mmCIF file of C-alpha atoms in Angstrom:
data_model
loop_
_atom_site.group_PDB
_atom_site.id
_atom_site.type_symbol
_atom_site.label_atom_id
_atom_site.label_comp_id
_atom_site.label_asym_id
_atom_site.label_seq_id
_atom_site.Cartn_x
_atom_site.Cartn_y
_atom_site.Cartn_z
ATOM 1 C CA MET A 1 -0.004 0.029 -0.039
ATOM 2 C CA LYS A 2 1.039 3.511 -0.821
ATOM 3 C CA ALA A 3 -0.517 6.609 0.763
ATOM 4 C CA ILE A 4 0.227 10.156 -0.203
ATOM 5 C CA LEU A 5 -0.392 13.123 2.093
ATOM 6 C CA LEU A 6 -1.795 15.418 -0.643
ATOM 7 C CA GLY A 7 -2.589 18.136 2.003
ATOM 8 C CA THR A 8 -2.128 18.383 5.672
ATOM 9 C CA THR A 9 -3.980 21.467 7.015
ATOM 10 C CA ALA A 10 -7.498 22.223 8.120
ATOM 11 C CA GLY A 11 -10.095 24.157 6.241
ATOM 12 C CA GLY A 12 -8.679 27.270 4.604
ATOM 13 C CA GLY A 13 -5.131 25.912 4.305
ATOM 14 C CA PHE A 14 -1.963 27.597 5.447
ATOM 15 C CA PRO A 15 -1.901 30.485 5.283
ATOM 16 C CA GLN A 16 -5.560 31.320 5.330
ATOM 17 C CA TRP A 17 -6.610 33.998 2.883
ATOM 18 C CA ASN A 18 -8.090 36.224 5.572
ATOM 19 C CA CYS A 19 -5.737 35.662 8.440
ATOM 20 C CA ALA A 20 -2.789 37.771 9.721
ATOM 21 C CA CYS A 21 -2.010 35.669 12.764
ATOM 22 C CA ALA A 22 1.623 35.125 13.673
ATOM 23 C CA MET A 23 1.731 31.685 11.984
ATOM 24 C CA CYS A 24 0.220 32.882 8.708
ATOM 25 C CA ALA A 25 2.507 35.903 8.804
ATOM 26 C CA GLY A 26 5.373 33.462 8.891
ATOM 27 C CA VAL A 27 4.303 32.032 5.529
ATOM 28 C CA HIS A 28 3.878 35.444 4.017
ATOM 29 C CA SER A 29 7.418 36.373 5.086
ATOM 30 C CA GLY A 30 8.864 33.197 3.696
ATOM 31 C CA ARG A 31 9.910 31.781 7.036
ATOM 32 C CA LEU A 32 7.390 28.939 7.010
ATOM 33 C CA ALA A 33 6.266 26.746 4.096
ATOM 34 C CA PRO A 34 2.680 26.948 2.861
ATOM 35 C CA ARG A 35 0.457 23.824 3.053
ATOM 36 C CA SER A 36 -2.767 22.814 1.304
ATOM 37 C CA GLN A 37 -5.961 21.441 2.818
ATOM 38 C CA ASP A 38 -6.105 17.980 4.221
ATOM 39 C CA CYS A 39 -6.514 15.123 1.642
ATOM 40 C CA LEU A 40 -5.131 11.619 1.289
ATOM 41 C CA ALA A 41 -4.586 9.380 -1.711
ATOM 42 C CA VAL A 42 -4.183 5.579 -1.308
ATOM 43 C CA SER A 43 -3.444 2.616 -3.605
ATOM 44 C CA GLY A 44 -2.841 -1.049 -3.165
ATOM 45 C CA ASN A 45 -1.219 -1.585 -6.525
ATOM 46 C CA GLY A 46 0.227 1.764 -7.564
ATOM 47 C CA THR A 47 -2.202 1.954 -10.440
ATOM 48 C CA ASP A 48 -5.695 2.425 -8.957
ATOM 49 C CA TRP A 49 -5.810 5.399 -6.600
ATOM 50 C CA TRP A 50 -8.532 6.556 -4.185
ATOM 51 C CA LEU A 51 -8.875 9.848 -2.513
ATOM 52 C CA VAL A 52 -9.874 9.891 1.130
ATOM 53 C CA ASN A 53 -11.765 13.218 1.310
ATOM 54 C CA ALA A 54 -11.520 15.688 -1.575
ATOM 55 C CA SER A 55 -10.201 19.093 -0.631
ATOM 56 C CA PRO A 56 -10.928 22.390 -2.476
ATOM 57 C CA ASP A 57 -7.223 22.271 -3.370
ATOM 58 C CA ILE A 58 -7.541 18.948 -5.231
ATOM 59 C CA ARG A 59 -6.632 20.184 -8.650
ATOM 60 C CA THR A 60 -3.211 21.581 -7.477
ATOM 61 C CA GLN A 61 -2.700 18.534 -5.331
ATOM 62 C CA ILE A 62 -3.187 16.098 -8.199
ATOM 63 C CA THR A 63 -1.215 18.002 -10.798
ATOM 64 C CA SER A 64 1.733 18.243 -8.410
ATOM 65 C CA THR A 65 1.743 14.460 -7.671
ATOM 66 C CA PRO A 66 3.475 12.410 -10.374
ATOM 67 C CA LEU A 67 1.784 9.191 -9.313
ATOM 68 C CA LEU A 68 -1.613 10.754 -10.163
ATOM 69 C CA THR A 69 -0.595 11.908 -13.632
ATOM 70 C CA PRO A 70 -3.331 11.133 -16.229
ATOM 71 C CA GLY A 71 -2.820 8.648 -19.080
ATOM 72 C CA PRO A 72 -2.104 6.632 -21.073
ATOM 73 C CA GLY A 73 -5.267 7.630 -22.958
ATOM 74 C CA PRO A 74 -6.136 11.318 -23.393
ATOM 75 C CA ARG A 75 -8.806 11.105 -20.753
ATOM 76 C CA ASP A 76 -7.571 8.262 -18.594
ATOM 77 C CA THR A 77 -6.895 8.901 -14.950
ATOM 78 C CA PRO A 78 -5.544 6.667 -12.147
ATOM 79 C CA LEU A 79 -8.244 8.010 -9.840
ATOM 80 C CA ARG A 80 -11.070 5.580 -9.122
ATOM 81 C CA GLY A 81 -13.107 7.645 -6.703
ATOM 82 C CA ALA A 82 -13.196 8.952 -3.180
ATOM 83 C CA LEU A 83 -14.041 7.971 0.432
ATOM 84 C CA PHE A 84 -15.539 10.604 2.770
ATOM 85 C CA THR A 85 -14.847 10.661 6.504
ATOM 86 C CA ASP A 86 -17.559 13.302 6.941
ATOM 87 C CA ALA A 87 -19.652 15.892 5.053
ATOM 88 C CA GLU A 88 -17.614 19.003 5.856
ATOM 89 C CA LEU A 89 -17.231 21.427 3.004
ATOM 90 C CA ASP A 90 -13.420 21.366 3.085
ATOM 91 C CA HIS A 91 -13.547 17.592 2.732
ATOM 92 C CA THR A 92 -16.101 17.354 -0.061
ATOM 93 C CA LEU A 93 -15.994 20.389 -2.298
ATOM 94 C CA GLY A 94 -13.069 19.001 -4.315
ATOM 95 C CA LEU A 95 -15.583 16.721 -6.013
ATOM 96 C CA LEU A 96 -16.769 19.785 -8.022
ATOM 97 C CA THR A 97 -13.242 20.021 -9.594
ATOM 98 C CA LEU A 98 -13.524 16.329 -10.479
ATOM 99 C CA ARG A 99 -16.917 16.703 -12.125
ATOM 100 C CA GLY A 100 -15.611 15.833 -15.610
ATOM 101 C CA GLY A 101 -14.287 12.477 -14.508
ATOM 102 C CA ALA A 102 -16.421 9.524 -15.669
ATOM 103 C CA ASP A 103 -17.058 6.256 -13.793
ATOM 104 C CA LEU A 104 -15.857 7.390 -10.380
ATOM 105 C CA THR A 105 -17.248 5.920 -7.174
ATOM 106 C CA VAL A 106 -17.937 7.780 -3.901
ATOM 107 C CA TYR A 107 -18.122 5.883 -0.605
ATOM 108 C CA ALA A 108 -19.667 7.650 2.366
ATOM 109 C CA PRO A 109 -21.695 6.914 5.457
ATOM 110 C CA ALA A 110 -25.493 7.282 5.260
ATOM 111 C CA THR A 111 -25.420 10.655 7.063
ATOM 112 C CA VAL A 112 -22.905 12.041 4.687
ATOM 113 C CA ARG A 113 -24.714 10.815 1.618
ATOM 114 C CA HIS A 114 -27.895 12.403 2.970
ATOM 115 C CA ALA A 115 -26.162 15.719 3.541
ATOM 116 C CA LEU A 116 -24.641 15.723 0.089
ATOM 117 C CA SER A 117 -27.881 14.900 -1.640
ATOM 118 C CA GLU A 118 -30.371 16.782 0.437
ATOM 119 C CA SER A 119 -28.874 19.638 2.542
ATOM 120 C CA PHE A 120 -26.216 20.629 -0.011
ATOM 121 C CA ASP A 121 -27.325 18.649 -3.107
ATOM 122 C CA LEU A 122 -23.756 18.171 -4.352
ATOM 123 C CA LYS A 123 -24.711 14.777 -5.737
ATOM 124 C CA SER A 124 -27.290 16.267 -8.179
ATOM 125 C CA VAL A 125 -24.777 18.787 -9.436
ATOM 126 C CA LEU A 126 -22.147 16.077 -10.072
ATOM 127 C CA ASP A 127 -24.663 13.664 -11.634
ATOM 128 C CA GLY A 128 -25.413 16.355 -14.283
ATOM 129 C CA TYR A 129 -21.872 16.088 -15.630
ATOM 130 C CA SER A 130 -20.801 12.432 -15.520
ATOM 131 C CA PRO A 131 -22.352 9.177 -14.211
ATOM 132 C CA TRP A 132 -20.900 8.393 -10.743
ATOM 133 C CA ALA A 133 -21.641 5.498 -8.425
ATOM 134 C CA TRP A 134 -22.501 6.438 -4.896
ATOM 135 C CA ARG A 135 -21.988 3.618 -2.280
ATOM 136 C CA GLN A 136 -23.085 3.600 1.337
ATOM 137 C CA VAL A 137 -20.460 2.818 3.986
ATOM 138 C CA ASP A 138 -21.783 0.900 6.978
ATOM 139 C CA PRO A 139 -19.893 0.982 10.285
ATOM 140 C CA GLU A 140 -17.590 -1.906 10.994
ATOM 141 C CA GLN A 141 -18.455 -3.560 7.643
ATOM 142 C CA PRO A 142 -15.296 -4.089 5.571
ATOM 143 C CA PHE A 143 -15.426 -3.394 1.860
ATOM 144 C CA GLU A 144 -12.866 -3.780 -0.936
ATOM 145 C CA LEU A 145 -11.480 -1.109 -3.215
ATOM 146 C CA THR A 146 -10.303 -1.663 -6.765
ATOM 147 C CA GLY A 147 -6.568 -2.139 -6.437
ATOM 148 C CA GLY A 148 -6.645 -4.581 -3.579
ATOM 149 C CA LEU A 149 -7.254 -2.574 -0.369
ATOM 150 C CA THR A 150 -9.804 -3.478 2.274
ATOM 151 C CA VAL A 151 -11.467 -0.627 4.154
ATOM 152 C CA THR A 152 -13.483 -0.450 7.328
ATOM 153 C CA ALA A 153 -15.295 2.620 8.638
ATOM 154 C CA ILE A 154 -14.989 3.281 12.357
ATOM 155 C CA PRO A 155 -17.666 5.692 13.858
ATOM 156 C CA ILE A 156 -15.963 8.304 16.034
ATOM 157 C CA SER A 157 -18.226 11.350 16.303
ATOM 158 C CA GLY A 158 -21.734 12.752 15.820
ATOM 159 C CA LYS A 159 -20.486 16.280 14.892
ATOM 160 C CA ARG A 160 -22.390 17.452 11.853
ATOM 161 C CA PRO A 161 -21.487 20.336 9.463
ATOM 162 C CA LYS A 162 -23.014 23.726 10.131
ATOM 163 C CA TYR A 163 -25.080 23.636 6.895
ATOM 164 C CA THR A 164 -26.955 20.548 8.195
ATOM 165 C CA ARG A 165 -27.902 21.996 11.588
ATOM 166 C CA ASN A 166 -31.599 21.543 10.896
ATOM 167 C CA SER A 167 -31.268 18.006 9.581
ATOM 168 C CA GLU A 168 -33.351 15.385 11.353
ATOM 169 C CA ILE A 169 -30.849 12.668 10.406
ATOM 170 C CA GLY A 170 -29.142 11.317 13.472
ATOM 171 C CA GLY A 171 -26.289 8.869 13.896
ATOM 172 C CA HIS A 172 -22.554 8.955 13.194
ATOM 173 C CA TRP A 173 -21.544 11.865 11.107
ATOM 174 C CA VAL A 174 -17.810 11.323 11.296
ATOM 175 C CA VAL A 175 -15.844 8.108 10.707
ATOM 176 C CA ALA A 176 -12.212 7.074 10.730
ATOM 177 C CA TYR A 177 -11.048 4.608 8.042
ATOM 178 C CA ARG A 178 -8.976 1.508 8.712
ATOM 179 C CA ILE A 179 -7.223 0.711 5.401
ATOM 180 C CA GLU A 180 -5.480 -2.653 5.013
ATOM 181 C CA ASP A 181 -3.405 -4.229 2.333
ATOM 182 C CA PRO A 182 -4.088 -7.962 2.551
ATOM 183 C CA ALA A 183 -1.027 -8.639 0.422
ATOM 184 C CA THR A 184 1.393 -7.120 2.948
ATOM 185 C CA GLY A 185 -0.689 -7.012 6.152
ATOM 186 C CA GLY A 186 0.011 -3.277 6.355
ATOM 187 C CA VAL A 187 -2.678 -1.207 8.162
ATOM 188 C CA LEU A 188 -3.239 2.547 7.946
ATOM 189 C CA VAL A 189 -5.755 4.452 10.088
ATOM 190 C CA TYR A 190 -6.906 7.815 8.899
ATOM 191 C CA ALA A 191 -8.761 9.959 11.496
ATOM 192 C CA PRO A 192 -8.581 13.663 10.529
ATOM 193 C CA CYS A 193 -11.563 14.690 12.701
ATOM 194 C CA LEU A 194 -11.516 13.340 16.241
ATOM 195 C CA ALA A 195 -13.856 15.153 18.716
ATOM 196 C CA SER A 196 -12.710 12.888 21.639
ATOM 197 C CA TRP A 197 -10.733 9.691 22.231
ATOM 198 C CA PRO A 198 -13.649 7.254 21.876
ATOM 199 C CA ALA A 199 -13.920 4.004 23.626
ATOM 200 C CA GLY A 200 -12.095 1.225 21.805
ATOM 201 C CA PHE A 201 -9.902 3.632 19.851
ATOM 202 C CA ASP A 202 -6.757 2.343 21.632
ATOM 203 C CA ASP A 203 -7.369 -0.993 20.007
ATOM 204 C CA VAL A 204 -7.723 0.684 16.581
ATOM 205 C CA VAL A 205 -4.415 2.464 17.039
ATOM 206 C CA ALA A 206 -2.610 -0.604 18.414
ATOM 207 C CA GLY A 207 -3.651 -2.646 15.453
ATOM 208 C CA ALA A 208 -2.204 -0.232 12.938
ATOM 209 C CA ASP A 209 1.235 0.339 11.431
ATOM 210 C CA CYS A 210 0.621 3.996 10.815
ATOM 211 C CA VAL A 211 -2.042 6.402 12.210
ATOM 212 C CA LEU A 212 -2.815 9.793 10.692
ATOM 213 C CA LEU A 213 -4.644 11.667 13.452
ATOM 214 C CA ASP A 214 -6.510 14.897 13.930
ATOM 215 C CA GLY A 215 -3.913 17.580 14.908
ATOM 216 C CA THR A 216 -6.154 20.590 14.186
ATOM 217 C CA PHE A 217 -5.337 22.507 17.374
ATOM 218 C CA TYR A 218 -2.380 22.173 19.732
ATOM 219 C CA ALA A 219 -4.295 23.517 22.763
ATOM 220 C CA ALA A 220 -7.903 24.192 23.655
ATOM 221 C CA SER A 221 -7.506 27.967 23.775
ATOM 222 C CA GLU A 222 -5.225 28.249 20.751
ATOM 223 C CA MET A 223 -7.469 29.890 18.156
ATOM 224 C CA GLY A 224 -8.714 32.644 20.531
ATOM 225 C CA SER A 225 -5.163 33.396 21.695
ATOM 226 C CA ALA A 226 -3.911 33.606 18.090
ATOM 227 C CA THR A 227 -6.725 35.525 16.504
ATOM 228 C CA GLY A 228 -8.391 37.406 19.439
ATOM 229 C CA SER A 229 -11.644 35.610 18.879
ATOM 230 C CA SER A 230 -13.273 33.735 21.745
ATOM 231 C CA SER A 231 -15.841 31.925 19.713
ATOM 232 C CA GLY A 232 -15.951 28.826 17.625
ATOM 233 C CA GLN A 233 -13.186 26.456 18.529
ATOM 234 C CA ALA A 234 -14.960 24.534 21.296
ATOM 235 C CA ALA A 235 -17.792 23.498 18.979
ATOM 236 C CA MET A 236 -15.561 22.546 16.020
ATOM 237 C CA GLY A 237 -15.133 18.933 17.071
ATOM 238 C CA HIS A 238 -11.343 18.584 17.195
ATOM 239 C CA LEU A 239 -9.514 17.031 20.158
ATOM 240 C CA PRO A 240 -6.467 19.224 20.854
ATOM 241 C CA ILE A 241 -2.975 17.680 20.696
ATOM 242 C CA THR A 242 -2.481 18.364 24.385
ATOM 243 C CA LEU A 243 -5.167 15.741 25.050
ATOM 244 C CA SER A 244 -4.432 13.267 22.293
ATOM 245 C CA LEU A 245 -0.655 13.140 22.565
ATOM 246 C CA PRO A 246 -0.773 11.336 25.979
ATOM 247 C CA GLU A 247 -2.958 8.709 24.296
ATOM 248 C CA LEU A 248 -0.517 8.283 21.472
ATOM 249 C CA ARG A 249 2.430 7.876 23.802
ATOM 250 C CA ARG A 250 0.978 4.561 24.775
ATOM 251 C CA HIS A 251 1.625 3.303 21.208
ATOM 252 C CA PRO A 252 5.334 3.834 20.486
ATOM 253 C CA HIS A 253 5.410 0.903 18.039
ATOM 254 C CA VAL A 254 3.031 2.668 15.683
ATOM 255 C CA ARG A 255 4.080 5.395 13.250
ATOM 256 C CA ARG A 256 2.051 8.334 14.467
ATOM 257 C CA ILE A 257 1.401 11.391 12.324
ATOM 258 C CA TYR A 258 -0.628 14.509 12.938
ATOM 259 C CA THR A 259 -2.532 15.971 9.996
ATOM 260 C CA HIS A 260 -5.414 18.406 9.469
ATOM 261 C CA LEU A 261 -3.455 21.211 11.181
ATOM 262 C CA ASN A 262 -5.160 24.568 11.678
ATOM 263 C CA ASN A 263 -3.317 27.708 10.527
ATOM 264 C CA THR A 264 -2.902 28.720 14.137
ATOM 265 C CA ASN A 265 -1.281 25.567 15.279
ATOM 266 C CA PRO A 266 2.350 26.194 16.487
ATOM 267 C CA VAL A 267 3.515 22.757 15.380
ATOM 268 C CA LEU A 268 3.489 24.124 11.833
ATOM 269 C CA ASP A 269 6.711 25.840 12.863
ATOM 270 C CA PRO A 270 9.414 23.140 13.128
ATOM 271 C CA GLU A 271 11.352 25.482 15.525
ATOM 272 C CA SER A 272 8.563 25.840 18.073
ATOM 273 C CA ALA A 273 8.683 24.364 21.520
ATOM 274 C CA GLU A 274 5.395 22.483 20.639
ATOM 275 C CA SER A 275 7.130 20.813 17.668
ATOM 276 C CA ALA A 276 9.981 19.832 19.940
ATOM 277 C CA LYS A 277 7.582 18.065 22.259
ATOM 278 C CA LEU A 278 6.147 16.016 19.354
ATOM 279 C CA ARG A 279 9.626 15.012 18.222
ATOM 280 C CA GLU A 280 10.488 13.972 21.718
ATOM 281 C CA ALA A 281 7.377 11.736 21.692
ATOM 282 C CA GLY A 282 8.343 10.241 18.263
ATOM 283 C CA VAL A 283 5.264 11.821 16.599
ATOM 284 C CA GLU A 284 5.537 13.358 13.142
ATOM 285 C CA VAL A 285 4.202 16.411 11.322
ATOM 286 C CA PRO A 286 5.363 15.703 7.765
ATOM 287 C CA PRO A 287 4.922 18.066 4.858
ATOM 288 C CA ASP A 288 2.445 17.912 1.872
ATOM 289 C CA GLY A 289 3.560 15.276 -0.639
ATOM 290 C CA THR A 290 4.904 12.766 1.897
ATOM 291 C CA VAL A 291 4.566 9.170 0.637
ATOM 292 C CA ILE A 292 3.939 6.366 3.155
ATOM 293 C CA GLU A 293 4.472 2.706 2.141
ATOM 294 C CA LEU A 294 3.103 -0.251 4.164
#
C-alpha cells in the first residue's frame, strides 16, 4: 500500500486568505512553508488510486503528484473515486473539480450521503456532468476497493456540518477509516476529525502500522489566543494535541502522524517548543507530498 499526504492542513489551508495571525505571517514572510488542505490518496497496486476526502485544493494537489498523472489515454486517470470521513465542505468540495471524471465511485456513511444529496445537493450537481456511483459505507463492515485494499469505517463522532444543523438525520456523522493491504498486512488508520478519544480507539491504534490523526489544534484555547476571537473552537469537534498526545504515547510501536493542522497551530513551525515536544514523543508532522509505504 502507498498513501500520499496530498494536503495536511485544516479548512482554509496555510496560510488562510483572511488571516494575519503570527503563523500565517510566517508564511507570507517566507519563514514557513505553505500547506494545502487535508486530503489523502491511497493505492494497493500503484495503479488504482482513491482519494480519502476531496479538498478544495484537489486540482493543484493532483497536478503536483506524479503518481496521479493522467494517461495513457487522453482522458484516462488513475483516480477511481473518493471515500468521505464526513460531510464538511473542506472535505467534499473537491468533487466539483472532479466533475468531468467519468465512472468514479464515492463511498460515504449514510449521514454524509444524505447531507450531500439533500442539505447541499452536491450529488445532483455532479450527476449532471458524469455518471458516478455512490456507495453507502456501513460501520464496521469491511469493503474492498479496486486495487486490492480493504477498508473499514469506524464511527468516532456525531458532529455534523453547520449547513446541516436543521437536519433530522441522526447517527454517526464522522468516521475514521482503517485501510488494510491484505497482500502485505499493512494497516493505515486515517482519522482527521476526532472530537474525543472514543472507547475502543486504543485498540484501533494498536492494530495499525501507521495512524494519521487529527492535529487541528495544539491547545484548547489556541485559536482565541492567536486571533483574538473567543468563539468557535470549542464547537468545532477537534480534540487538541495536548489531550491526544498522551494517548498516542501509549503506542510507541506505531508510526504516528498529525494531520489536518489549523493555521494557528504552532507545530506548523518546526522550530517551536510544541514541535520539539512532538519530536521527543516520536510523533511526526510531515509536509504535503509525503509518501507512506506499508
